[in-house]
mmCIF file of C-alpha atoms in Angstrom:
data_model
loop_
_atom_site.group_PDB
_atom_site.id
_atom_site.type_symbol
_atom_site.label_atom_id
_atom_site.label_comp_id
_atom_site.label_asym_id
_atom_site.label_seq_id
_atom_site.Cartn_x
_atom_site.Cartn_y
_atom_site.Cartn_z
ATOM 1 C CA UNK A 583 139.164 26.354 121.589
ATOM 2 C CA UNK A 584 135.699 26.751 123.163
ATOM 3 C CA UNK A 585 133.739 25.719 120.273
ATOM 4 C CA UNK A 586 131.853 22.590 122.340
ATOM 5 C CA UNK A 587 129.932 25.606 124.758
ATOM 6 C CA UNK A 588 129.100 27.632 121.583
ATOM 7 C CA UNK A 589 126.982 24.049 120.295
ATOM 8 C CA UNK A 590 123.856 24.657 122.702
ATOM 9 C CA UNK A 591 123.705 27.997 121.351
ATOM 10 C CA UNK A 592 123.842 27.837 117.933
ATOM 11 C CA UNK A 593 120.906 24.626 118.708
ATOM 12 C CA UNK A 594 118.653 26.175 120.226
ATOM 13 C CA UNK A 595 117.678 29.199 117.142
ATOM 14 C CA UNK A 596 117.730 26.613 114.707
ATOM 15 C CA UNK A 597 115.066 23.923 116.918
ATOM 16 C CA UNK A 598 112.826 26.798 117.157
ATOM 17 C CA UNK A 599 112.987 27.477 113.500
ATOM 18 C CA UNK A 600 112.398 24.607 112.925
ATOM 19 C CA UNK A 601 109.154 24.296 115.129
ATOM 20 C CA UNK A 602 108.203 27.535 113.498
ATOM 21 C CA UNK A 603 108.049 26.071 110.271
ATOM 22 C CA UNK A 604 105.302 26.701 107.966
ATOM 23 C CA UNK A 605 102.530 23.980 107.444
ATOM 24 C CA UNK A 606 102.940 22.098 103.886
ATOM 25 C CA UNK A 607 99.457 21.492 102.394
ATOM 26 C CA UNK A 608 99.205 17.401 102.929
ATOM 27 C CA UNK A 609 97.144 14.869 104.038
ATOM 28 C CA UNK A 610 97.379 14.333 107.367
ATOM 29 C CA UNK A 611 98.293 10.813 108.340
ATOM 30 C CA UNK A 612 97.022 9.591 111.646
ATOM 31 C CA UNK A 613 98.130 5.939 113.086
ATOM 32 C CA UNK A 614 99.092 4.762 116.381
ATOM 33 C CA UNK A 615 102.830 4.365 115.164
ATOM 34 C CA UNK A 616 103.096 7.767 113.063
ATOM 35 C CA UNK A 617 101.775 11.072 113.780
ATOM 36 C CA UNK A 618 101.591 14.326 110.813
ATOM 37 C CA UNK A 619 100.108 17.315 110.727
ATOM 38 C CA UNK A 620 97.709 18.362 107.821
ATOM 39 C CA UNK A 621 94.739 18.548 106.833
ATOM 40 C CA UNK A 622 91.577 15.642 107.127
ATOM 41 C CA UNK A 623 88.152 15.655 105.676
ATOM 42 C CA UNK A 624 85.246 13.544 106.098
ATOM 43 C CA UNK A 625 82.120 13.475 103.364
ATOM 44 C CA UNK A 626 78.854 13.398 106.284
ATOM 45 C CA UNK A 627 76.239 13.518 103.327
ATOM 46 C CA UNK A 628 76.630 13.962 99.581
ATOM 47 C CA UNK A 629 78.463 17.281 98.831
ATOM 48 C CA UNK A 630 78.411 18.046 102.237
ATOM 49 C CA UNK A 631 82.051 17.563 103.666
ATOM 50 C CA UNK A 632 83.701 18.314 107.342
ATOM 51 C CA UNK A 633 87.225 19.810 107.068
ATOM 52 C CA UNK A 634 90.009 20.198 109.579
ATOM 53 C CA UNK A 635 93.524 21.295 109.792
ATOM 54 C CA UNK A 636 96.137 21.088 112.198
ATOM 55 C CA UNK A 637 99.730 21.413 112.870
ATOM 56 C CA UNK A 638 101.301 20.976 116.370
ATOM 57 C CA UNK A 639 103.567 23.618 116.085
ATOM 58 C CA UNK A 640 103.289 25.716 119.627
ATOM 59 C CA UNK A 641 105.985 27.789 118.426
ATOM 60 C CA UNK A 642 104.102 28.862 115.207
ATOM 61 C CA UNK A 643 100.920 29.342 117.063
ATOM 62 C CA UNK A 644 102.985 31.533 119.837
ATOM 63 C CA UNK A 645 104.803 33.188 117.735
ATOM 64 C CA UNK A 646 102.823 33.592 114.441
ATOM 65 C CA UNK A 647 99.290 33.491 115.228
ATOM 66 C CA UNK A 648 98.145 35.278 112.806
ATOM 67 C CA UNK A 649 99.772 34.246 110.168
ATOM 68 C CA UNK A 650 99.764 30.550 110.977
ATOM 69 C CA UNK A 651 95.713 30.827 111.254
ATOM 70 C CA UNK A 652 95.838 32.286 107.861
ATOM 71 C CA UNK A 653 98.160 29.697 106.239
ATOM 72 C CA UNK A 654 95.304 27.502 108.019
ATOM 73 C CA UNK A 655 92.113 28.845 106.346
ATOM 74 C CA UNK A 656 94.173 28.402 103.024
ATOM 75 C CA UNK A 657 94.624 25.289 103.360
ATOM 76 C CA UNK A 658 90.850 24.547 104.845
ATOM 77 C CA UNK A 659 89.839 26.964 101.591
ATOM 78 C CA UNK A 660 91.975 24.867 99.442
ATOM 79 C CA UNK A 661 90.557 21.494 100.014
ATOM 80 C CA UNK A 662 86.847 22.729 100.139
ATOM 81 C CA UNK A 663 87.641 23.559 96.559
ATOM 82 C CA UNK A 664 89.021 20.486 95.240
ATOM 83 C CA UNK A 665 86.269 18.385 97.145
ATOM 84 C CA UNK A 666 83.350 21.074 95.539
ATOM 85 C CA UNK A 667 84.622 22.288 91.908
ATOM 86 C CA UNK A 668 81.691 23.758 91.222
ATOM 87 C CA UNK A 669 81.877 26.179 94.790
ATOM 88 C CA UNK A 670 81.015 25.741 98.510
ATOM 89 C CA UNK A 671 79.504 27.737 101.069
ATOM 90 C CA UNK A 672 80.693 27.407 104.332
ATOM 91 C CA UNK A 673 83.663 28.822 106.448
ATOM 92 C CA UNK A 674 86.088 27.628 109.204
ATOM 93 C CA UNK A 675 87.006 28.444 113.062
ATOM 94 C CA UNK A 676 89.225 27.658 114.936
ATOM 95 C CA UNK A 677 88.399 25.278 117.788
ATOM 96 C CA UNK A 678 90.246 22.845 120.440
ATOM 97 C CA UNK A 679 90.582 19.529 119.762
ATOM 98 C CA UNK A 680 88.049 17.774 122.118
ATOM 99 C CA UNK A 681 85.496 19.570 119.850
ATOM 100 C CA UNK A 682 86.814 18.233 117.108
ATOM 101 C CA UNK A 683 84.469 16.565 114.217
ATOM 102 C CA UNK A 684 87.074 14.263 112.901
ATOM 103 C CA UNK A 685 87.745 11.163 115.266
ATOM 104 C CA UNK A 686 91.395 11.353 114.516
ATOM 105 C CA UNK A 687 91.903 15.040 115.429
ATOM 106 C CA UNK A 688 89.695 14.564 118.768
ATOM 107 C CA UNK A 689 91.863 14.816 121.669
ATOM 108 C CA UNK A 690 90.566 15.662 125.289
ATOM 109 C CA UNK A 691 94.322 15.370 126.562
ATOM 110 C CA UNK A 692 96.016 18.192 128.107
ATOM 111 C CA UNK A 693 98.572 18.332 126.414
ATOM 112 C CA UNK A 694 96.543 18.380 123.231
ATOM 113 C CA UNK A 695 94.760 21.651 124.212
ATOM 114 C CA UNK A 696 97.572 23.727 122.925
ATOM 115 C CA UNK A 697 97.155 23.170 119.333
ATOM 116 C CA UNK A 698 93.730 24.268 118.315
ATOM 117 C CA UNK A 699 93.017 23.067 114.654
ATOM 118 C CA UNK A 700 90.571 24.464 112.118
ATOM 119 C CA UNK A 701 87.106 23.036 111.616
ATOM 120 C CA UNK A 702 84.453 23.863 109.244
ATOM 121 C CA UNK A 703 81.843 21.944 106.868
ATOM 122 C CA UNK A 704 81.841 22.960 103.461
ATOM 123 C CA UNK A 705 78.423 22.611 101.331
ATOM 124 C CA UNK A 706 79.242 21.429 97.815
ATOM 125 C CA UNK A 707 76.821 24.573 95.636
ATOM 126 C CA UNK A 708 75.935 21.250 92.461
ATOM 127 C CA UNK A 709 75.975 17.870 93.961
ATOM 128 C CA UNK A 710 74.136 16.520 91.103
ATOM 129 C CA UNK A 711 74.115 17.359 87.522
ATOM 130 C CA UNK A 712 70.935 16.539 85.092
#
């Protein structure tokens, strides 16, 4: 039986499936022992909040550009709306990561250069209620 050649075959489809896989919407947590993609905001003034979203997924981004971008901007869209309930203007791009706003996305590496994230402020429309 030849079953131990057929093993690197049937790997290799399901590791790229796997680094196809869709971004979840989540937090992102950033530490120097654990690394996950997601989504991180940062409030620069009252109602006025920086948003980013990444996922190091080459694959997804080679692959699925288009639709991995869009999964992005729902996510970006998502969190602008929980952070302003009462609207936003503002809209996302995508950009590398050494112009990243967010400290913990910023990345001059090489390496990091293939996994541009989504950036974008959002403006809270009612910061303050009378």
């Amino acid at each position: 039986m030849k079953l131990p050649k057929l093993v690197p075959l049937l790997i290799f489809p399901l590791l790229l499936i796997a680094a196809c896989t869709p971004l979840g919407y989540q937090k992102a947590q950033v530490s120097p022992d654990t690394h996950q993609d997601g989504y991180l905001d940062k409030e620069v003034s009252p109602g006025v909040h920086i948003i980013e979203v990444r996922q190091e997924a080459r694959y997804a981004l080679m692959f699925h550009r288009e639709t991995t971008e869009a999964r992005f901007r729902t996510h970006w869209e998502r969190r602008a709306a929980e952070l302003c309930p009462n609207g936003y203007t503002g809209t996302p791009e995508m950009i590398s990561p050494r112009e990243a706003r967010i400290d913990e996305f910023y990345c001059t590496l090489e390496v990091c250069q293939k996994y541009p994230l989504l950036s974008g402020v959002a403006f809270c429309k009612k910061v303050y209620e009378l």
